[in-house]
């Protein structure tokens, strides 16, 4: 894992970031399309890993004032990016609370390569379920209002098991063939791509086994 990062106690995103996000936001909202350049700006301003799990040197669940400042600044620049950034922070908080050492190591590697995450819970009936297949348990169903669908790298999703406690599962979220954002037309937030994402046939496996999907 990467060594702990000593974040400045009062560091806040600059107004330069607000201007950058606002400038890009008009273009992305008109398209609409996933705001890749805007997300890259968050990386440059130190926000991508700032609220990573504490075991990875981040401030997850431990710096509410800094988090509020960051969310306010990003949202001021572009509401779509604010929605995506909030989802990323929420996903990192779940890893901070629930992840095993192996899952944290996987997350550390993915963050190092620039991965963005989200949390998807809302779903059309009958929802996402864990079902048996010849190759082991897989997911069946879709999520909607799935912010970042087709653009972020991974999403934490809820799933209904046949038995046992309801798991939360990490799945790849960047497959355009599984994405349908055609009905998401909220002006000013269209670039969040909060559409439908098909989860069916993704395996339910631990990060240590599959490398890219797992259960927290």
mmCIF file of N, CA, C and O in Angstrom, residues 71-160:
data_model
loop_
_atom_site.group_PDB
_atom_site.id
_atom_site.type_symbol
_atom_site.label_atom_id
_atom_site.label_comp_id
_atom_site.label_asym_id
_atom_site.label_seq_id
_atom_site.Cartn_x
_atom_site.Cartn_y
_atom_site.Cartn_z
ATOM 1 N N UNK A 71 -16.924 19.582 -0.903
ATOM 2 C CA UNK A 71 -18.200 19.368 -1.598
ATOM 3 C C UNK A 71 -18.816 20.697 -2.039
ATOM 4 O O UNK A 71 -19.338 20.810 -3.157
ATOM 5 N N UNK A 72 -18.744 21.687 -1.186
ATOM 6 C CA UNK A 72 -19.305 22.996 -1.517
ATOM 7 C C UNK A 72 -18.561 23.628 -2.693
ATOM 8 O O UNK A 72 -19.173 24.191 -3.611
ATOM 9 N N UNK A 73 -17.236 23.519 -2.680
ATOM 10 C CA UNK A 73 -16.436 24.115 -3.747
ATOM 11 C C UNK A 73 -16.679 23.417 -5.076
ATOM 12 O O UNK A 73 -16.885 24.065 -6.107
ATOM 13 N N UNK A 74 -16.669 22.094 -5.069
ATOM 14 C CA UNK A 74 -16.873 21.342 -6.312
ATOM 15 C C UNK A 74 -18.278 21.588 -6.845
ATOM 16 O O UNK A 74 -18.474 21.821 -8.048
ATOM 17 N N UNK A 75 -19.286 21.545 -5.969
ATOM 18 C CA UNK A 75 -20.656 21.788 -6.405
ATOM 19 C C UNK A 75 -20.876 23.192 -6.930
ATOM 20 O O UNK A 75 -21.678 23.404 -7.843
ATOM 21 N N UNK A 76 -20.152 24.153 -6.373
ATOM 22 C CA UNK A 76 -20.249 25.520 -6.875
ATOM 23 C C UNK A 76 -19.762 25.608 -8.315
ATOM 24 O O UNK A 76 -20.319 26.356 -9.129
ATOM 25 N N UNK A 77 -18.745 24.832 -8.638
ATOM 26 C CA UNK A 77 -18.217 24.858 -9.994
ATOM 27 C C UNK A 77 -19.082 24.111 -10.985
ATOM 28 O O UNK A 77 -19.315 24.581 -12.106
ATOM 29 N N UNK A 78 -19.601 22.938 -10.579
ATOM 30 C CA UNK A 78 -20.386 22.107 -11.496
ATOM 31 C C UNK A 78 -21.164 21.091 -10.669
ATOM 32 O O UNK A 78 -20.560 20.243 -9.995
ATOM 33 N N UNK A 79 -22.488 21.146 -10.723
ATOM 34 C CA UNK A 79 -23.302 20.227 -9.940
ATOM 35 C C UNK A 79 -23.114 18.778 -10.364
ATOM 36 O O UNK A 79 -23.177 17.868 -9.535
ATOM 37 N N UNK A 80 -22.901 18.535 -11.654
ATOM 38 C CA UNK A 80 -22.683 17.161 -12.114
ATOM 39 C C UNK A 80 -21.438 16.574 -11.478
ATOM 40 O O UNK A 80 -21.431 15.441 -10.986
ATOM 41 N N UNK A 81 -20.360 17.346 -11.494
ATOM 42 C CA UNK A 81 -19.111 16.871 -10.911
ATOM 43 C C UNK A 81 -19.257 16.736 -9.396
ATOM 44 O O UNK A 81 -18.722 15.805 -8.790
ATOM 45 N N UNK A 82 -20.020 17.648 -8.795
ATOM 46 C CA UNK A 82 -20.282 17.528 -7.365
ATOM 47 C C UNK A 82 -20.992 16.230 -7.026
ATOM 48 O O UNK A 82 -20.671 15.568 -6.033
ATOM 49 N N UNK A 83 -21.949 15.848 -7.861
ATOM 50 C CA UNK A 83 -22.668 14.587 -7.636
ATOM 51 C C UNK A 83 -21.729 13.395 -7.762
ATOM 52 O O UNK A 83 -21.777 12.458 -6.951
ATOM 53 N N UNK A 84 -20.853 13.420 -8.742
ATOM 54 C CA UNK A 84 -19.903 12.324 -8.931
ATOM 55 C C UNK A 84 -18.875 12.278 -7.810
ATOM 56 O O UNK A 84 -18.520 11.197 -7.321
ATOM 57 N N UNK A 85 -18.394 13.435 -7.409
ATOM 58 C CA UNK A 85 -17.399 13.496 -6.337
ATOM 59 C C UNK A 85 -17.997 13.001 -5.022
ATOM 60 O O UNK A 85 -17.352 12.249 -4.270
ATOM 61 N N UNK A 86 -19.235 13.376 -4.734
ATOM 62 C CA UNK A 86 -19.890 12.904 -3.520
ATOM 63 C C UNK A 86 -20.019 11.379 -3.518
ATOM 64 O O UNK A 86 -19.786 10.720 -2.498
ATOM 65 N N UNK A 87 -20.370 10.789 -4.677
ATOM 66 C CA UNK A 87 -20.457 9.341 -4.775
ATOM 67 C C UNK A 87 -19.117 8.672 -4.522
ATOM 68 O O UNK A 87 -19.034 7.633 -3.851
ATOM 69 N N UNK A 88 -18.042 9.268 -5.050
ATOM 70 C CA UNK A 88 -16.690 8.743 -4.840
ATOM 71 C C UNK A 88 -16.331 8.776 -3.352
ATOM 72 O O UNK A 88 -15.835 7.783 -2.795
ATOM 73 N N UNK A 89 -16.609 9.897 -2.709
ATOM 74 C CA UNK A 89 -16.314 10.034 -1.275
ATOM 75 C C UNK A 89 -17.121 9.024 -0.458
ATOM 76 O O UNK A 89 -16.606 8.402 0.480
ATOM 77 N N UNK A 90 -18.378 8.835 -0.812
ATOM 78 C CA UNK A 90 -19.213 7.863 -0.096
ATOM 79 C C UNK A 90 -18.670 6.446 -0.251
ATOM 80 O O UNK A 90 -18.689 5.655 0.698
ATOM 81 N N UNK A 91 -18.213 6.120 -1.448
ATOM 82 C CA UNK A 91 -17.631 4.788 -1.667
ATOM 83 C C UNK A 91 -16.378 4.601 -0.819
ATOM 84 O O UNK A 91 -16.171 3.542 -0.205
ATOM 85 N N UNK A 92 -15.530 5.614 -0.767
ATOM 86 C CA UNK A 92 -14.311 5.513 0.036
ATOM 87 C C UNK A 92 -14.643 5.373 1.518
ATOM 88 O O UNK A 92 -13.946 4.653 2.255
ATOM 89 N N UNK A 93 -15.716 6.023 1.960
ATOM 90 C CA UNK A 93 -16.141 5.890 3.358
ATOM 91 C C UNK A 93 -16.566 4.462 3.661
ATOM 92 O O UNK A 93 -16.272 3.927 4.751
ATOM 93 N N UNK A 94 -17.263 3.812 2.732
ATOM 94 C CA UNK A 94 -17.668 2.422 2.937
ATOM 95 C C UNK A 94 -16.447 1.507 3.018
ATOM 96 O O UNK A 94 -16.415 0.579 3.845
ATOM 97 N N UNK A 95 -15.458 1.744 2.177
ATOM 98 C CA UNK A 95 -14.222 0.967 2.280
ATOM 99 C C UNK A 95 -13.554 1.205 3.639
ATOM 100 O O UNK A 95 -13.024 0.277 4.248
ATOM 101 N N UNK A 96 -13.572 2.441 4.115
ATOM 102 C CA UNK A 96 -12.966 2.756 5.403
ATOM 103 C C UNK A 96 -13.639 1.972 6.525
ATOM 104 O O UNK A 96 -12.974 1.489 7.445
ATOM 105 N N UNK A 97 -14.958 1.839 6.456
ATOM 106 C CA UNK A 97 -15.697 1.158 7.507
ATOM 107 C C UNK A 97 -15.596 -0.367 7.422
ATOM 108 O O UNK A 97 -15.467 -1.041 8.436
ATOM 109 N N UNK A 98 -15.686 -0.919 6.204
ATOM 110 C CA UNK A 98 -15.972 -2.340 6.077
ATOM 111 C C UNK A 98 -14.903 -3.180 5.377
ATOM 112 O O UNK A 98 -14.947 -4.407 5.456
ATOM 113 N N UNK A 99 -13.960 -2.574 4.677
ATOM 114 C CA UNK A 99 -13.068 -3.359 3.818
ATOM 115 C C UNK A 99 -12.058 -4.172 4.617
ATOM 116 O O UNK A 99 -11.566 -3.739 5.660
ATOM 117 N N UNK A 100 -11.743 -5.347 4.073
ATOM 118 C CA UNK A 100 -10.660 -6.170 4.609
ATOM 119 C C UNK A 100 -9.315 -5.612 4.151
ATOM 120 O O UNK A 100 -9.249 -4.721 3.297
ATOM 121 N N UNK A 101 -8.252 -6.154 4.686
ATOM 122 C CA UNK A 101 -6.907 -5.720 4.281
ATOM 123 C C UNK A 101 -6.694 -5.959 2.793
ATOM 124 O O UNK A 101 -6.097 -5.119 2.092
ATOM 125 N N UNK A 102 -7.161 -7.094 2.281
ATOM 126 C CA UNK A 102 -7.005 -7.387 0.852
ATOM 127 C C UNK A 102 -7.787 -6.389 0.005
ATOM 128 O O UNK A 102 -7.313 -5.939 -1.046
ATOM 129 N N UNK A 103 -8.976 -6.042 0.432
ATOM 130 C CA UNK A 103 -9.792 -5.086 -0.326
ATOM 131 C C UNK A 103 -9.189 -3.681 -0.278
ATOM 132 O O UNK A 103 -9.233 -2.951 -1.265
ATOM 133 N N UNK A 104 -8.602 -3.314 0.856
ATOM 134 C CA UNK A 104 -7.920 -2.028 0.935
ATOM 135 C C UNK A 104 -6.698 -1.993 0.019
ATOM 136 O O UNK A 104 -6.431 -0.963 -0.616
ATOM 137 N N UNK A 105 -5.980 -3.099 -0.054
ATOM 138 C CA UNK A 105 -4.823 -3.159 -0.949
ATOM 139 C C UNK A 105 -5.264 -3.017 -2.398
ATOM 140 O O UNK A 105 -4.617 -2.321 -3.204
ATOM 141 N N UNK A 106 -6.383 -3.655 -2.747
ATOM 142 C CA UNK A 106 -6.929 -3.528 -4.106
ATOM 143 C C UNK A 106 -7.317 -2.075 -4.385
ATOM 144 O O UNK A 106 -6.984 -1.511 -5.418
ATOM 145 N N UNK A 107 -8.011 -1.457 -3.431
ATOM 146 C CA UNK A 107 -8.430 -0.063 -3.593
ATOM 147 C C UNK A 107 -7.220 0.847 -3.751
ATOM 148 O O UNK A 107 -7.228 1.763 -4.596
ATOM 149 N N UNK A 108 -6.191 0.636 -2.962
ATOM 150 C CA UNK A 108 -4.980 1.455 -3.027
ATOM 151 C C UNK A 108 -4.398 1.425 -4.441
ATOM 152 O O UNK A 108 -4.039 2.467 -4.999
ATOM 153 N N UNK A 109 -4.327 0.234 -5.021
ATOM 154 C CA UNK A 109 -3.804 0.094 -6.385
ATOM 155 C C UNK A 109 -4.686 0.825 -7.387
ATOM 156 O O UNK A 109 -4.186 1.517 -8.294
ATOM 157 N N UNK A 110 -6.005 0.683 -7.237
ATOM 158 C CA UNK A 110 -6.922 1.321 -8.174
ATOM 159 C C UNK A 110 -6.880 2.844 -8.059
ATOM 160 O O UNK A 110 -6.927 3.554 -9.064
ATOM 161 N N UNK A 111 -6.788 3.353 -6.858
ATOM 162 C CA UNK A 111 -6.676 4.806 -6.688
ATOM 163 C C UNK A 111 -5.362 5.323 -7.266
ATOM 164 O O UNK A 111 -5.320 6.420 -7.844
ATOM 165 N N UNK A 112 -4.314 4.552 -7.120
ATOM 166 C CA UNK A 112 -3.028 4.958 -7.697
ATOM 167 C C UNK A 112 -3.118 5.130 -9.206
ATOM 168 O O UNK A 112 -2.419 5.974 -9.785
ATOM 169 N N UNK A 113 -3.956 4.350 -9.846
ATOM 170 C CA UNK A 113 -4.087 4.465 -11.303
ATOM 171 C C UNK A 113 -5.186 5.461 -11.703
ATOM 172 O O UNK A 113 -5.467 5.641 -12.881
ATOM 173 N N UNK A 114 -5.811 6.111 -10.704
ATOM 174 C CA UNK A 114 -6.769 7.170 -10.993
ATOM 175 C C UNK A 114 -8.216 6.758 -11.033
ATOM 176 O O UNK A 114 -9.053 7.498 -11.566
ATOM 177 N N UNK A 115 -8.574 5.600 -10.479
ATOM 178 C CA UNK A 115 -9.946 5.104 -10.561
ATOM 179 C C UNK A 115 -10.909 5.974 -9.752
ATOM 180 O O UNK A 115 -10.580 6.466 -8.673
ATOM 181 N N UNK A 116 -12.120 6.140 -10.308
ATOM 182 C CA UNK A 116 -13.226 6.809 -9.627
ATOM 183 C C UNK A 116 -14.291 5.784 -9.269
ATOM 184 O O UNK A 116 -14.549 4.855 -10.036
ATOM 185 N N UNK A 117 -14.920 5.955 -8.116
ATOM 186 C CA UNK A 117 -15.927 5.022 -7.632
ATOM 187 C C UNK A 117 -17.235 5.744 -7.354
ATOM 188 O O UNK A 117 -17.276 6.965 -7.238
ATOM 189 N N UNK A 118 -18.299 4.955 -7.233
ATOM 190 C CA UNK A 118 -19.598 5.492 -6.879
ATOM 191 C C UNK A 118 -20.356 4.494 -6.027
ATOM 192 O O UNK A 118 -19.872 3.381 -5.768
ATOM 193 N N UNK A 119 -21.537 4.889 -5.579
ATOM 194 C CA UNK A 119 -22.417 4.022 -4.791
ATOM 195 C C UNK A 119 -23.797 4.052 -5.435
ATOM 196 O O UNK A 119 -24.397 5.121 -5.561
ATOM 197 N N UNK A 120 -24.296 2.883 -5.835
ATOM 198 C CA UNK A 120 -25.597 2.792 -6.494
ATOM 199 C C UNK A 120 -26.519 1.895 -5.674
ATOM 200 O O UNK A 120 -26.222 0.716 -5.475
ATOM 201 N N UNK A 121 -27.623 2.426 -5.225
ATOM 202 C CA UNK A 121 -28.591 1.635 -4.462
ATOM 203 C C UNK A 121 -29.961 1.595 -5.128
ATOM 204 O O UNK A 121 -30.680 0.601 -5.026
ATOM 205 N N UNK A 122 -30.345 2.685 -5.817
ATOM 206 C CA UNK A 122 -31.682 2.759 -6.411
ATOM 207 C C UNK A 122 -31.791 1.809 -7.596
ATOM 208 O O UNK A 122 -30.878 1.711 -8.414
ATOM 209 N N UNK A 123 -32.934 1.121 -7.707
ATOM 210 C CA UNK A 123 -33.064 0.102 -8.750
ATOM 211 C C UNK A 123 -34.516 -0.041 -9.184
ATOM 212 O O UNK A 123 -35.432 0.134 -8.385
ATOM 213 N N UNK A 124 -34.731 -0.341 -10.460
ATOM 214 C CA UNK A 124 -36.085 -0.656 -10.923
ATOM 215 C C UNK A 124 -36.464 -2.054 -10.447
ATOM 216 O O UNK A 124 -35.589 -2.912 -10.268
ATOM 217 N N UNK A 125 -37.757 -2.315 -10.226
ATOM 218 C CA UNK A 125 -38.176 -3.655 -9.812
ATOM 219 C C UNK A 125 -37.780 -4.694 -10.855
ATOM 220 O O UNK A 125 -37.788 -4.398 -12.043
ATOM 221 N N UNK A 126 -37.388 -5.880 -10.454
ATOM 222 C CA UNK A 126 -37.376 -6.406 -9.080
ATOM 223 C C UNK A 126 -36.072 -6.145 -8.333
ATOM 224 O O UNK A 126 -35.874 -6.677 -7.244
ATOM 225 N N UNK A 127 -35.176 -5.358 -8.900
ATOM 226 C CA UNK A 127 -33.925 -5.051 -8.231
ATOM 227 C C UNK A 127 -32.814 -6.017 -8.591
ATOM 228 O O UNK A 127 -33.000 -6.949 -9.387
ATOM 229 N N UNK A 128 -31.648 -5.774 -8.037
ATOM 230 C CA UNK A 128 -30.473 -6.616 -8.289
ATOM 231 C C UNK A 128 -30.430 -7.742 -7.260
ATOM 232 O O UNK A 128 -30.555 -7.500 -6.058
ATOM 233 N N UNK A 129 -30.273 -8.954 -7.758
ATOM 234 C CA UNK A 129 -30.223 -10.128 -6.894
ATOM 235 C C UNK A 129 -28.937 -10.911 -7.150
ATOM 236 O O UNK A 129 -28.335 -10.809 -8.221
ATOM 237 N N UNK A 130 -28.544 -11.685 -6.155
ATOM 238 C CA UNK A 130 -27.450 -12.650 -6.314
ATOM 239 C C UNK A 130 -28.087 -13.981 -6.673
ATOM 240 O O UNK A 130 -28.930 -14.497 -5.936
ATOM 241 N N UNK A 131 -27.700 -14.530 -7.814
ATOM 242 C CA UNK A 131 -28.279 -15.795 -8.273
ATOM 243 C C UNK A 131 -27.159 -16.776 -8.581
ATOM 244 O O UNK A 131 -26.013 -16.390 -8.835
ATOM 245 N N UNK A 132 -27.498 -18.048 -8.553
ATOM 246 C CA UNK A 132 -26.523 -19.086 -8.863
ATOM 247 C C UNK A 132 -26.353 -19.224 -10.365
ATOM 248 O O UNK A 132 -27.287 -19.010 -11.145
ATOM 249 N N UNK A 133 -25.129 -19.574 -10.788
ATOM 250 C CA UNK A 133 -24.835 -19.870 -12.183
ATOM 251 C C UNK A 133 -23.826 -21.014 -12.206
ATOM 252 O O UNK A 133 -23.243 -21.350 -11.160
ATOM 253 N N UNK A 134 -23.601 -21.643 -13.361
ATOM 254 C CA UNK A 134 -22.612 -22.730 -13.424
ATOM 255 C C UNK A 134 -21.223 -22.307 -12.972
ATOM 256 O O UNK A 134 -20.432 -23.139 -12.528
ATOM 257 N N UNK A 135 -20.920 -21.006 -13.068
ATOM 258 C CA UNK A 135 -19.602 -20.508 -12.669
ATOM 259 C C UNK A 135 -19.590 -19.901 -11.278
ATOM 260 O O UNK A 135 -18.596 -19.283 -10.871
ATOM 261 N N UNK A 136 -20.676 -20.053 -10.537
ATOM 262 C CA UNK A 136 -20.750 -19.484 -9.197
ATOM 263 C C UNK A 136 -21.745 -18.345 -9.132
ATOM 264 O O UNK A 136 -22.397 -18.001 -10.133
ATOM 265 N N UNK A 137 -21.897 -17.714 -7.974
ATOM 266 C CA UNK A 137 -22.881 -16.634 -7.804
ATOM 267 C C UNK A 137 -22.590 -15.448 -8.724
ATOM 268 O O UNK A 137 -21.448 -15.019 -8.871
ATOM 269 N N UNK A 138 -23.652 -14.926 -9.340
ATOM 270 C CA UNK A 138 -23.551 -13.734 -10.187
ATOM 271 C C UNK A 138 -24.695 -12.793 -9.845
ATOM 272 O O UNK A 138 -25.661 -13.178 -9.175
ATOM 273 N N UNK A 139 -24.592 -11.574 -10.328
ATOM 274 C CA UNK A 139 -25.667 -10.610 -10.134
ATOM 275 C C UNK A 139 -26.680 -10.701 -11.262
ATOM 276 O O UNK A 139 -26.352 -11.085 -12.381
ATOM 277 N N UNK A 140 -27.917 -10.318 -10.952
ATOM 278 C CA UNK A 140 -28.977 -10.278 -11.950
ATOM 279 C C UNK A 140 -29.842 -9.054 -11.682
ATOM 280 O O UNK A 140 -30.377 -8.895 -10.585
ATOM 281 N N UNK A 141 -29.949 -8.164 -12.680
ATOM 282 C CA UNK A 141 -30.751 -6.967 -12.505
ATOM 283 C C UNK A 141 -29.977 -5.708 -12.867
ATOM 284 O O UNK A 141 -28.856 -5.774 -13.381
ATOM 285 N N UNK A 142 -30.590 -4.560 -12.612
ATOM 286 C CA UNK A 142 -30.006 -3.278 -13.004
ATOM 287 C C UNK A 142 -30.183 -2.248 -11.900
ATOM 288 O O UNK A 142 -31.028 -2.393 -11.017
ATOM 289 N N UNK A 143 -29.384 -1.203 -11.975
ATOM 290 C CA UNK A 143 -29.534 -0.030 -11.115
ATOM 291 C C UNK A 143 -29.947 1.146 -11.994
ATOM 292 O O UNK A 143 -29.577 1.213 -13.171
ATOM 293 N N UNK A 144 -30.726 2.083 -11.427
ATOM 294 C CA UNK A 144 -30.991 3.320 -12.153
ATOM 295 C C UNK A 144 -30.698 4.529 -11.262
ATOM 296 O O UNK A 144 -30.408 4.384 -10.085
ATOM 297 N N UNK A 145 -30.732 5.717 -11.884
ATOM 298 C CA UNK A 145 -30.184 6.911 -11.245
ATOM 299 C C UNK A 145 -28.765 6.635 -10.756
ATOM 300 O O UNK A 145 -28.363 7.060 -9.672
ATOM 301 N N UNK A 146 -28.025 5.897 -11.597
ATOM 302 C CA UNK A 146 -26.677 5.425 -11.274
ATOM 303 C C UNK A 146 -25.666 6.470 -11.747
ATOM 304 O O UNK A 146 -25.227 6.450 -12.909
ATOM 305 N N UNK A 147 -25.304 7.387 -10.870
ATOM 306 C CA UNK A 147 -24.433 8.497 -11.257
ATOM 307 C C UNK A 147 -23.067 8.005 -11.719
ATOM 308 O O UNK A 147 -22.430 7.207 -11.041
ATOM 309 N N UNK A 148 -22.663 8.511 -12.875
ATOM 310 C CA UNK A 148 -21.382 8.114 -13.448
ATOM 311 C C UNK A 148 -21.447 6.855 -14.288
ATOM 312 O O UNK A 148 -20.401 6.352 -14.722
ATOM 313 N N UNK A 149 -22.640 6.342 -14.545
ATOM 314 C CA UNK A 149 -22.778 5.099 -15.300
ATOM 315 C C UNK A 149 -22.043 5.188 -16.632
ATOM 316 O O UNK A 149 -22.253 6.113 -17.405
ATOM 317 N N UNK A 150 -21.177 4.233 -16.863
ATOM 318 C CA UNK A 150 -20.406 4.207 -18.100
ATOM 319 C C UNK A 150 -19.158 5.066 -18.069
ATOM 320 O O UNK A 150 -18.362 5.020 -19.001
ATOM 321 N N UNK A 151 -18.953 5.860 -16.993
ATOM 322 C CA UNK A 151 -17.814 6.763 -16.916
ATOM 323 C C UNK A 151 -16.894 6.503 -15.749
ATOM 324 O O UNK A 151 -15.674 6.487 -15.900
ATOM 325 N N UNK A 152 -17.470 6.304 -14.539
ATOM 326 C CA UNK A 152 -16.627 5.965 -13.394
ATOM 327 C C UNK A 152 -16.120 4.532 -13.565
ATOM 328 O O UNK A 152 -16.618 3.776 -14.397
ATOM 329 N N UNK A 153 -15.131 4.163 -12.775
ATOM 330 C CA UNK A 153 -14.503 2.851 -12.948
ATOM 331 C C UNK A 153 -15.237 1.734 -12.222
ATOM 332 O O UNK A 153 -15.381 0.633 -12.753
ATOM 333 N N UNK A 154 -15.690 2.010 -10.991
ATOM 334 C CA UNK A 154 -16.338 0.975 -10.187
ATOM 335 C C UNK A 154 -17.502 1.585 -9.417
ATOM 336 O O UNK A 154 -17.496 2.774 -9.092
ATOM 337 N N UNK A 155 -18.486 0.739 -9.117
ATOM 338 C CA UNK A 155 -19.598 1.151 -8.268
ATOM 339 C C UNK A 155 -19.815 0.104 -7.187
ATOM 340 O O UNK A 155 -19.679 -1.104 -7.437
ATOM 341 N N UNK A 156 -20.130 0.575 -5.996
ATOM 342 C CA UNK A 156 -20.589 -0.309 -4.930
ATOM 343 C C UNK A 156 -22.103 -0.396 -5.050
ATOM 344 O O UNK A 156 -22.790 0.627 -5.059
ATOM 345 N N UNK A 157 -22.621 -1.609 -5.185
ATOM 346 C CA UNK A 157 -24.058 -1.811 -5.370
ATOM 347 C C UNK A 157 -24.601 -2.740 -4.298
ATOM 348 O O UNK A 157 -23.894 -3.629 -3.805
ATOM 349 N N UNK A 158 -25.845 -2.527 -3.944
ATOM 350 C CA UNK A 158 -26.543 -3.458 -3.070
ATOM 351 C C UNK A 158 -27.122 -4.579 -3.925
ATOM 352 O O UNK A 158 -27.451 -4.389 -5.099
ATOM 353 N N UNK A 159 -27.250 -5.754 -3.322
ATOM 354 C CA UNK A 159 -27.793 -6.905 -4.041
ATOM 355 C C UNK A 159 -28.594 -7.770 -3.071
ATOM 356 O O UNK A 159 -28.253 -7.866 -1.886
ATOM 357 N N UNK A 160 -29.641 -8.387 -3.580
ATOM 358 C CA UNK A 160 -30.512 -9.220 -2.754
ATOM 359 C C UNK A 160 -30.056 -10.674 -2.839
ATOM 360 O O UNK A 160 -30.089 -11.281 -3.911
#
